[in-house]
Structure formats: structure tokens, C-alpha cells
Short mmCIF file of C-alpha atoms and ligand atoms in Angstrom, two decimals:
data_model
loop_
_atom_site.label_atom_id
_atom_site.label_comp_id
_atom_site.label_asym_id
_atom_site.label_seq_id
_atom_site.Cartn_x
_atom_site.Cartn_y
_atom_site.Cartn_z
CA UNK A 934 2.90 -20.97 15.29
CA UNK A 935 -0.54 -19.39 15.10
CA UNK A 936 -3.46 -21.08 13.33
CA UNK A 937 -2.97 -21.45 9.60
CA UNK A 938 -4.77 -18.82 7.54
CA UNK A 939 -5.42 -18.12 3.88
CA UNK A 940 -3.97 -14.80 2.76
CA UNK A 941 -4.86 -13.06 -0.48
CA UNK A 942 -1.99 -10.73 -1.40
CA UNK A 943 -2.07 -8.48 -4.48
CA UNK A 944 1.24 -8.01 -6.31
CA UNK A 945 3.48 -10.91 -5.23
CA UNK A 946 6.00 -10.70 -8.08
CA UNK A 947 8.53 -8.68 -6.04
CA UNK A 948 9.07 -6.44 -3.01
CA UNK A 949 6.77 -6.50 0.01
CA UNK A 950 4.20 -8.77 -1.62
CA UNK A 951 6.78 -11.43 -2.47
CA UNK A 952 8.50 -11.15 0.94
CA UNK A 953 5.20 -11.39 2.82
CA UNK A 954 4.10 -14.36 0.73
CA UNK A 955 7.36 -16.19 1.43
CA UNK A 956 7.32 -15.47 5.17
CA UNK A 957 3.63 -16.40 5.41
CA UNK A 958 4.26 -19.69 3.58
CA UNK A 959 7.21 -20.41 5.89
CA UNK A 960 4.92 -19.77 8.88
CA UNK A 961 2.46 -22.38 7.58
CA UNK A 962 -0.13 -20.12 6.00
CA UNK A 963 -1.60 -20.56 2.54
CA UNK A 964 -1.12 -17.69 0.12
CA UNK A 965 -3.12 -16.75 -2.93
CA UNK A 966 -1.00 -14.19 -4.73
CA UNK A 967 -1.94 -12.05 -7.69
CA UNK A 968 0.48 -11.35 -10.53
CA UNK A 969 0.16 -9.86 -14.00
CA UNK A 970 1.59 -12.52 -16.29
CA UNK A 971 1.79 -16.28 -16.70
CA UNK A 972 5.52 -16.51 -16.08
CA UNK A 973 5.20 -14.65 -12.77
CA UNK A 974 2.31 -16.97 -11.83
CA UNK A 975 4.40 -20.07 -12.48
CA UNK A 976 7.35 -18.62 -10.54
CA UNK A 977 5.11 -17.79 -7.62
CA UNK A 978 3.46 -21.21 -7.48
CA UNK A 979 6.91 -22.85 -7.58
CA UNK A 980 7.60 -21.29 -4.14
CA UNK A 981 5.44 -23.93 -2.47
CA UNK A 982 3.43 -26.41 -4.53
CA UNK A 983 -0.23 -26.34 -3.49
CA UNK A 984 0.26 -23.70 -0.79
CA UNK A 985 1.28 -20.83 -3.09
CA UNK A 986 -1.63 -20.27 -5.45
CA UNK A 987 -1.19 -17.72 -8.23
CA UNK A 988 -3.96 -15.78 -9.92
CA UNK A 989 -3.72 -13.28 -12.78
CA UNK A 990 -5.08 -9.85 -11.91
CA UNK A 991 -4.39 -6.27 -12.79
CA UNK A 992 -6.10 -4.37 -9.96
CA UNK A 993 -7.31 -1.75 -12.44
CA UNK A 994 -9.32 -4.41 -14.25
CA UNK A 995 -12.24 -3.45 -12.02
CA UNK A 996 -14.76 -5.62 -13.89
CA UNK A 997 -12.67 -8.75 -13.25
CA UNK A 998 -12.00 -8.43 -9.51
CA UNK A 999 -15.32 -9.76 -8.12
CA UNK A 1000 -15.04 -12.85 -10.32
CA UNK A 1001 -11.42 -13.54 -9.36
CA UNK A 1002 -12.24 -13.29 -5.64
CA UNK A 1003 -15.39 -15.43 -6.00
CA UNK A 1004 -13.38 -18.09 -7.83
CA UNK A 1005 -10.72 -18.06 -5.07
CA UNK A 1006 -13.39 -18.38 -2.35
CA UNK A 1007 -15.01 -21.30 -4.22
CA UNK A 1008 -11.93 -23.22 -5.33
CA UNK A 1009 -9.15 -22.34 -2.89
CA UNK A 1010 -11.11 -21.53 0.25
CA UNK A 1011 -12.24 -18.66 2.48
CA UNK A 1012 -9.92 -15.64 2.45
CA UNK A 1013 -9.02 -14.85 6.06
CA UNK A 1014 -6.67 -11.97 5.31
CA UNK A 1015 -6.60 -9.58 2.34
CA UNK A 1016 -3.39 -7.64 1.80
CA UNK A 1017 -3.78 -4.78 -0.66
CA UNK A 1018 -0.15 -4.45 -1.61
CA UNK A 1019 -0.16 -3.82 -5.39
CA UNK A 1020 0.86 -0.26 -6.08
CA UNK A 1021 3.57 1.95 -7.52
CA UNK A 1022 5.09 5.37 -7.14
CA UNK A 1023 4.69 8.23 -9.58
CA UNK A 1024 7.47 10.80 -9.35
CA UNK A 1025 7.21 14.21 -10.91
CA UNK A 1026 6.67 17.86 -10.09
CA UNK A 1027 2.91 18.46 -9.96
CA UNK A 1028 2.88 21.23 -12.57
CA UNK A 1029 4.90 19.07 -14.97
CA UNK A 1030 2.87 15.89 -14.46
CA UNK A 1031 -0.19 15.24 -16.68
CA UNK A 1032 -3.54 14.63 -14.99
CA UNK A 1033 -3.59 11.25 -16.73
CA UNK A 1034 -0.62 10.22 -14.51
CA UNK A 1035 -2.60 11.23 -11.44
CA UNK A 1036 -5.61 9.19 -12.62
CA UNK A 1037 -3.40 6.15 -13.21
CA UNK A 1038 -1.79 6.58 -9.77
CA UNK A 1039 -5.18 6.70 -8.07
CA UNK A 1040 -6.59 3.89 -10.24
CA UNK A 1041 -3.90 1.49 -9.05
CA UNK A 1042 -3.16 2.67 -5.49
CA UNK A 1043 -6.68 3.69 -4.43
CA UNK A 1044 -9.44 2.40 -6.74
CA UNK A 1045 -7.70 -0.95 -7.21
CA UNK A 1046 -7.41 -1.44 -3.46
CA UNK A 1047 -10.99 -0.37 -2.81
CA UNK A 1048 -12.36 -2.57 -5.60
CA UNK A 1049 -10.53 -5.55 -4.08
CA UNK A 1050 -11.86 -4.70 -0.62
CA UNK A 1051 -15.40 -4.50 -2.01
CA UNK A 1052 -14.98 -7.93 -3.62
CA UNK A 1053 -13.75 -9.58 -0.42
CA UNK A 1054 -16.04 -7.88 2.11
CA UNK A 1055 -19.28 -9.77 1.37
CA UNK A 1056 -17.47 -13.05 2.12
CA UNK A 1057 -15.78 -11.78 5.28
CA UNK A 1058 -19.00 -10.14 6.44
CA UNK A 1059 -20.93 -13.38 6.04
CA UNK A 1060 -18.35 -15.11 8.22
CA UNK A 1061 -18.15 -12.19 10.70
CA UNK A 1062 -14.38 -12.58 10.51
CA UNK A 1063 -11.46 -11.22 8.53
CA UNK A 1064 -8.55 -8.82 8.40
CA UNK A 1065 -7.69 -6.33 5.68
CA UNK A 1066 -4.20 -4.84 5.47
CA UNK A 1067 -3.72 -1.88 3.17
CA UNK A 1068 -0.11 -1.09 2.33
CA UNK A 1069 -0.02 2.69 2.31
CA UNK A 1070 3.27 4.53 2.93
CA UNK A 1071 4.88 7.05 5.25
CA UNK A 1072 3.88 9.23 2.26
CA UNK A 1073 0.31 8.73 3.50
CA UNK A 1074 1.22 10.69 6.66
CA UNK A 1075 3.99 13.06 5.55
CA UNK A 1076 4.68 14.67 2.20
CA UNK A 1077 7.76 15.32 0.09
CA UNK A 1078 8.06 17.57 -2.99
CA UNK A 1079 8.08 15.64 -6.26
CA UNK A 1080 5.69 12.87 -5.26
CA UNK A 1081 2.44 14.82 -4.82
CA UNK A 1082 0.27 12.33 -6.74
CA UNK A 1083 1.77 9.40 -4.83
CA UNK A 1084 1.28 11.08 -1.44
CA UNK A 1085 -2.26 12.04 -2.46
CA UNK A 1086 -3.05 8.41 -3.28
CA UNK A 1087 -1.56 7.12 -0.04
CA UNK A 1088 -3.29 9.79 2.10
CA UNK A 1089 -6.51 8.70 0.38
CA UNK A 1090 -5.89 5.05 1.19
CA UNK A 1091 -5.01 5.89 4.82
CA UNK A 1092 -8.29 7.81 5.20
CA UNK A 1093 -10.39 5.18 3.47
CA UNK A 1094 -8.73 2.46 5.51
CA UNK A 1095 -9.41 4.17 8.83
CA UNK A 1096 -13.06 4.98 8.03
CA UNK A 1097 -13.68 1.47 6.70
CA UNK A 1098 -12.22 0.02 9.90
CA UNK A 1099 -14.90 1.89 11.88
CA UNK A 1100 -17.65 0.51 9.60
CA UNK A 1101 -16.64 -3.14 9.74
CA UNK A 1102 -15.31 -3.52 13.29
CA UNK A 1103 -18.82 -4.35 14.60
CA UNK A 1104 -18.93 -7.10 11.94
CA UNK A 1105 -15.79 -8.78 13.25
CA UNK A 1106 -13.47 -7.45 10.52
CA UNK A 1107 -10.26 -5.57 11.30
CA UNK A 1108 -8.56 -3.08 8.99
CA UNK A 1109 -4.90 -2.04 9.31
CA UNK A 1110 -3.14 0.61 7.24
CA UNK A 1111 0.54 -0.36 7.07
CA UNK A 1112 2.80 2.62 6.29
CA UNK A 1113 6.37 1.66 5.43
CA UNK A 1114 9.30 4.07 5.22
CA UNK A 1115 11.97 3.43 2.54
CA UNK A 1116 12.55 -0.25 1.80
CA UNK A 1117 14.72 -2.23 -0.62
CA UNK A 1118 12.08 -3.24 -3.17
CA UNK A 1119 11.61 -2.44 -6.88
CA UNK A 1120 9.54 0.64 -5.93
CA UNK A 1121 12.13 3.29 -6.89
CA UNK A 1122 13.61 1.06 -9.63
CA UNK A 1123 11.72 -0.74 -12.38
CA UNK A 1124 8.26 0.10 -10.96
CA UNK A 1125 8.52 3.88 -10.62
CA UNK A 1126 6.84 6.10 -13.24
CA UNK A 1127 8.90 9.26 -13.74
CA UNK A 1128 7.37 12.19 -15.60
CA UNK A 1129 9.98 13.84 -17.87
CA UNK A 1130 11.22 17.29 -16.87
CA UNK A 1131 9.86 20.35 -18.68
CA UNK A 1132 9.96 23.48 -16.45
CA UNK A 1133 13.41 24.86 -15.58
CA UNK A 1134 12.04 26.80 -12.59
CA UNK A 1135 11.89 23.50 -10.66
CA UNK A 1136 15.46 22.38 -11.48
CA UNK A 1137 17.01 23.60 -8.26
CA UNK A 1138 14.45 21.93 -6.01
CA UNK A 1139 13.72 18.78 -7.93
CA UNK A 1140 16.85 17.72 -9.85
CA UNK A 1141 18.69 16.60 -6.67
CA UNK A 1142 15.55 14.81 -5.42
CA UNK A 1143 15.20 12.74 -8.61
CA UNK A 1144 18.90 11.98 -8.76
CA UNK A 1145 19.07 11.10 -5.05
CA UNK A 1146 16.14 8.68 -5.26
CA UNK A 1147 17.66 6.93 -8.27
CA UNK A 1148 21.01 6.56 -6.49
CA UNK A 1149 19.44 5.27 -3.28
CA UNK A 1150 17.31 2.67 -5.05
CA UNK A 1151 18.27 -0.76 -3.76
CA UNK A 1152 20.20 0.72 -0.80
CA UNK A 1153 17.26 1.90 1.32
CA UNK A 1154 17.25 1.36 5.07
CA UNK A 1155 14.35 -1.08 5.30
CA UNK A 1156 14.47 -4.85 4.80
CA UNK A 1157 11.24 -6.15 3.20
CA UNK A 1158 11.63 -9.55 4.91
CA UNK A 1159 11.61 -7.83 8.31
CA UNK A 1160 8.56 -5.82 7.17
CA UNK A 1161 6.89 -9.12 6.27
CA UNK A 1162 7.58 -10.51 9.74
CA UNK A 1163 6.14 -7.36 11.31
CA UNK A 1164 3.00 -7.74 9.19
CA UNK A 1165 2.65 -11.37 10.23
CA UNK A 1166 2.78 -10.22 13.85
CA UNK A 1167 -0.12 -7.86 13.14
CA UNK A 1168 -2.02 -10.61 11.30
CA UNK A 1169 -1.57 -12.88 14.35
CA UNK A 1170 -2.70 -10.19 16.80
CA UNK A 1171 -6.10 -10.37 18.55
CA UNK A 1172 -6.30 -6.57 18.54
CA UNK A 1173 -4.51 -5.32 15.42
CA UNK A 1174 -3.80 -1.60 15.10
CA UNK A 1175 -5.63 0.73 12.68
CA UNK A 1176 -2.24 2.19 11.69
CA UNK A 1177 1.22 0.68 11.74
CA UNK A 1178 4.45 2.44 10.72
CA UNK A 1179 7.37 0.33 9.51
CA UNK A 1180 10.93 1.60 9.78
CA UNK A 1181 12.72 4.14 11.97
CA UNK A 1182 12.69 6.68 9.10
CA UNK A 1183 8.89 6.56 8.99
CA UNK A 1184 8.76 6.81 12.78
CA UNK A 1185 10.97 9.91 12.96
CA UNK A 1186 9.31 11.74 10.07
CA UNK A 1187 5.73 11.02 11.16
CA UNK A 1188 6.45 12.01 14.78
CA UNK A 1189 7.97 15.29 13.53
CA UNK A 1190 4.93 15.88 11.31
CA UNK A 1191 2.55 15.35 14.23
CA UNK A 1192 4.46 17.77 16.44
CA UNK A 1193 4.75 20.41 13.65
CA UNK A 1194 1.04 20.10 12.95
CA UNK A 1195 0.19 20.43 16.64
CA UNK A 1196 2.38 23.54 16.89
CA UNK A 1197 0.71 25.11 13.85
CA UNK A 1198 -2.77 24.30 15.16
CA UNK A 1199 -1.80 25.97 18.46
CA UNK A 1200 -0.42 29.07 16.69
CA UNK A 1201 -3.67 29.56 14.79
CA UNK A 1202 -6.04 28.43 17.54
CA UNK A 1203 -7.59 31.86 18.07
CA UNK A 1204 -8.50 32.15 14.36
CA UNK A 1205 -9.78 28.59 14.32
CA UNK A 1206 -12.06 29.26 17.30
CA UNK A 1207 -13.24 32.62 15.89
CA UNK A 1208 -15.74 31.03 13.47
CA UNK A 1209 -18.08 29.48 16.08
CA UNK A 1210 -21.49 30.94 16.91
P1 NAP B 1429 7.57 -3.47 -6.11
O1 NAP B 1429 8.70 -4.39 -5.78
O2 NAP B 1429 7.65 -2.62 -7.32
O3 NAP B 1429 6.23 -4.32 -6.09
C1 NAP B 1429 5.01 -3.79 -6.56
C2 NAP B 1429 4.05 -4.93 -6.86
O4 NAP B 1429 2.77 -4.37 -7.23
C3 NAP B 1429 4.51 -5.79 -8.03
O5 NAP B 1429 4.15 -7.13 -7.76
C4 NAP B 1429 3.68 -5.26 -9.18
O6 NAP B 1429 3.45 -6.20 -10.22
C5 NAP B 1429 2.39 -4.95 -8.47
N1 NAP B 1429 1.54 -4.03 -9.24
C6 NAP B 1429 1.82 -2.78 -9.66
N2 NAP B 1429 0.79 -2.29 -10.36
C7 NAP B 1429 -0.17 -3.23 -10.38
C8 NAP B 1429 -1.45 -3.34 -10.96
N3 NAP B 1429 -1.99 -2.34 -11.68
N4 NAP B 1429 -2.17 -4.48 -10.77
C9 NAP B 1429 -1.65 -5.50 -10.07
N5 NAP B 1429 -0.42 -5.49 -9.52
C10 NAP B 1429 0.31 -4.37 -9.68
O7 NAP B 1429 7.41 -2.38 -4.93
P2 NAP B 1429 6.96 -2.52 -3.39
O8 NAP B 1429 7.71 -1.48 -2.66
O9 NAP B 1429 7.02 -3.91 -2.91
O10 NAP B 1429 5.44 -2.04 -3.50
C11 NAP B 1429 4.39 -2.63 -2.77
C12 NAP B 1429 3.59 -1.55 -2.08
O11 NAP B 1429 4.39 -0.93 -1.07
C13 NAP B 1429 3.13 -0.43 -3.00
O12 NAP B 1429 1.77 -0.12 -2.71
C14 NAP B 1429 4.05 0.72 -2.63
O13 NAP B 1429 3.50 1.97 -2.91
C15 NAP B 1429 4.22 0.45 -1.15
N6 NAP B 1429 5.34 1.13 -0.49
C16 NAP B 1429 6.64 0.89 -0.86
C17 NAP B 1429 7.68 1.50 -0.16
C18 NAP B 1429 9.12 1.23 -0.47
O14 NAP B 1429 10.01 1.95 -0.02
N7 NAP B 1429 9.44 0.17 -1.16
C19 NAP B 1429 7.41 2.40 0.86
C20 NAP B 1429 6.08 2.64 1.20
C21 NAP B 1429 5.07 2.00 0.52
P3 NAP B 1429 4.35 -6.25 -11.58
O15 NAP B 1429 5.57 -7.06 -11.25
O16 NAP B 1429 3.45 -6.91 -12.57
O17 NAP B 1429 4.68 -4.83 -11.95
#
């Protein structure tokens, strides 16, 4: 086993966060996990008395985050690894989906993650050591109709993650964007926000997408426990990647996207070059 570390993971009540917490605890790490209610906190702490430490935090409570992290640093110990996992999927055709849903999606998936990073960084920077994992999605590399706000938020987090990695690498801090494919978590079940339908013109495209996602929920290809083990491998690595895909579905779709994009860039190369000078 590698040296024991303290991980701070947002959103440990279910899915990836819970699986990573459990695998990390089993590997001898200490885990501070954030949840959103007292019952979830008690359930989390019961996983491993003293080693599983629960804290209440909604990542959109931006005013509270610095204080929660400072309290953890003071009372639990230095955070070696931050895992920005808390997030959810909004599903809805863009034209049908209110801007308020987009704001909420970005508040949780992007601003919440960045606010948590900003709270942890001063401590990691002082120590010249640390690792930040941002759970993005294959939807941060490829897009699908019906989840435009979600993809937008995950593309944003991928970009922020990569740029941040370049800023903090000289300070001894690594940043990894982890992009899972489809996994058996609560993502497409209780956690998903679905905007009600209102424009018949989108029925043909979108009705089968919504129905298909609902039917597949709980039967996806990916196993969150295996994702957790893969993340622990990255956490143990001396040279962690800036980007990591999880799942063969993510691998196939992202590779296809890269080759389609390259082909399109080549097709339009002359026009692209025509603007110099
Ligand atoms: P999940 O089982 O629904 O877990 C989501 C977790 O995030 C829950 O603990 C939830 O807490 C927490 N959360 C949601 N909003 C929050 C907020 N405002 N503040 C604090 N915590 C909040 O789904 P999951 O798949 O494990 O999701 C984890 C991450 O993986 C998300 O960022 C998701 O977008 C990403 N992801 C999932 C998949 C997939 O196929 N499952 C694929 C790619 C990426 P509550 O219990 O309080 O709601």
C-alpha cells in the first residue's frame, strides 16, 4: 500500500464519491467526505469510525466553503487530495430549458468545484504539495443532444482544470480531470434534473433519448467501484495525468471525436490559414 493520505471528497452520499471513499478507506487512507444532511453524515461516518469524517456542505454555499476547509485543515489535518465530485446532470432540450437551469447546473458543477479548489489551494500551496481531481465527464469532451447545459458545464470544468494544472504544477500541485463514461450511480436516477417537454418539434429527436436514458439508469456499463480503484491508482502516481477517461464507452467516443475534429480541421485548413497577415 502507498503512504496514507487525507482525501477531501465532495458528495459522498452515493455514486462515485461513496465508492471512492470506501475504496480509499479500505486502502488505509483517511477520508473527509461532504454530504448535505445530518443523516447522510452519520451514515458516512459509520463506514469507518475516526477515519471517515463527514462534513455538511452544499457546494453552492460559496460563503461557507473557505470556513469548512479551514476547519478541516485545523481539526482533521492537511488535505493531501481534493476530489471535486459533487455534481449532477441536467437533461433537457436547450430551447425548452430555462436559463435558471443552466445557472444552477454551472453553480454546482463549475462554480462549486472552483470555489472548493480556491479554498484548498492556499493550504496546498503553502505545503508545495497536493493533488486535485475534478470529476468531469465524457460529456466534457464529446456532446450529445439533450444535455447541452451539462456538457457545457463539464467542458468548462475540463478547461479550467487543464489551465489550473499549468498554473500550479511549478508549486508542486497536480490537477487531473477525470472523465467517466456511463456508470451505475444515481446520476440518471434520483439526481437528474429533467426539464419538462414543451416544443413538439423536438419530439422525434429527443423523446427516445429521454426514454432511453431512463430505461438504462442502473444498468450502465461502468462499475463505480472499479472507477474508484482507477482513481486511487492516479492518486498514487508520481506523475498523474492531466486527463483520464474512465470506461470503454468514453474511450471509443472521445477517440472518434478527436478523429472527426482532425478531419474537419483538415477540410477547412485553407480557410483557416487565409486570415494570417
Ligand atoms: P450521484 O450518485 O447522483 O452522486 C452525486 C453526489 O453529488 C451526491 O453525493 C450528491 O449529494 C452530491 N451533490 C449534488 N449536488 C450537490 C451540491 N449542490 N452540493 C454538494 N453535493 C452535491 O451521481 P454520480 O454519478 O456519482 O456523480 C458524481 C459526479 O460524477 C458528478 O459530477 C457527475 O456529473 C459525474 N459523472 C457521472 C457519470 C455517470 O455516468 N454516473 C458520468 C460522468 C460524470 P446528495 O445525495 O445530497 O444529492
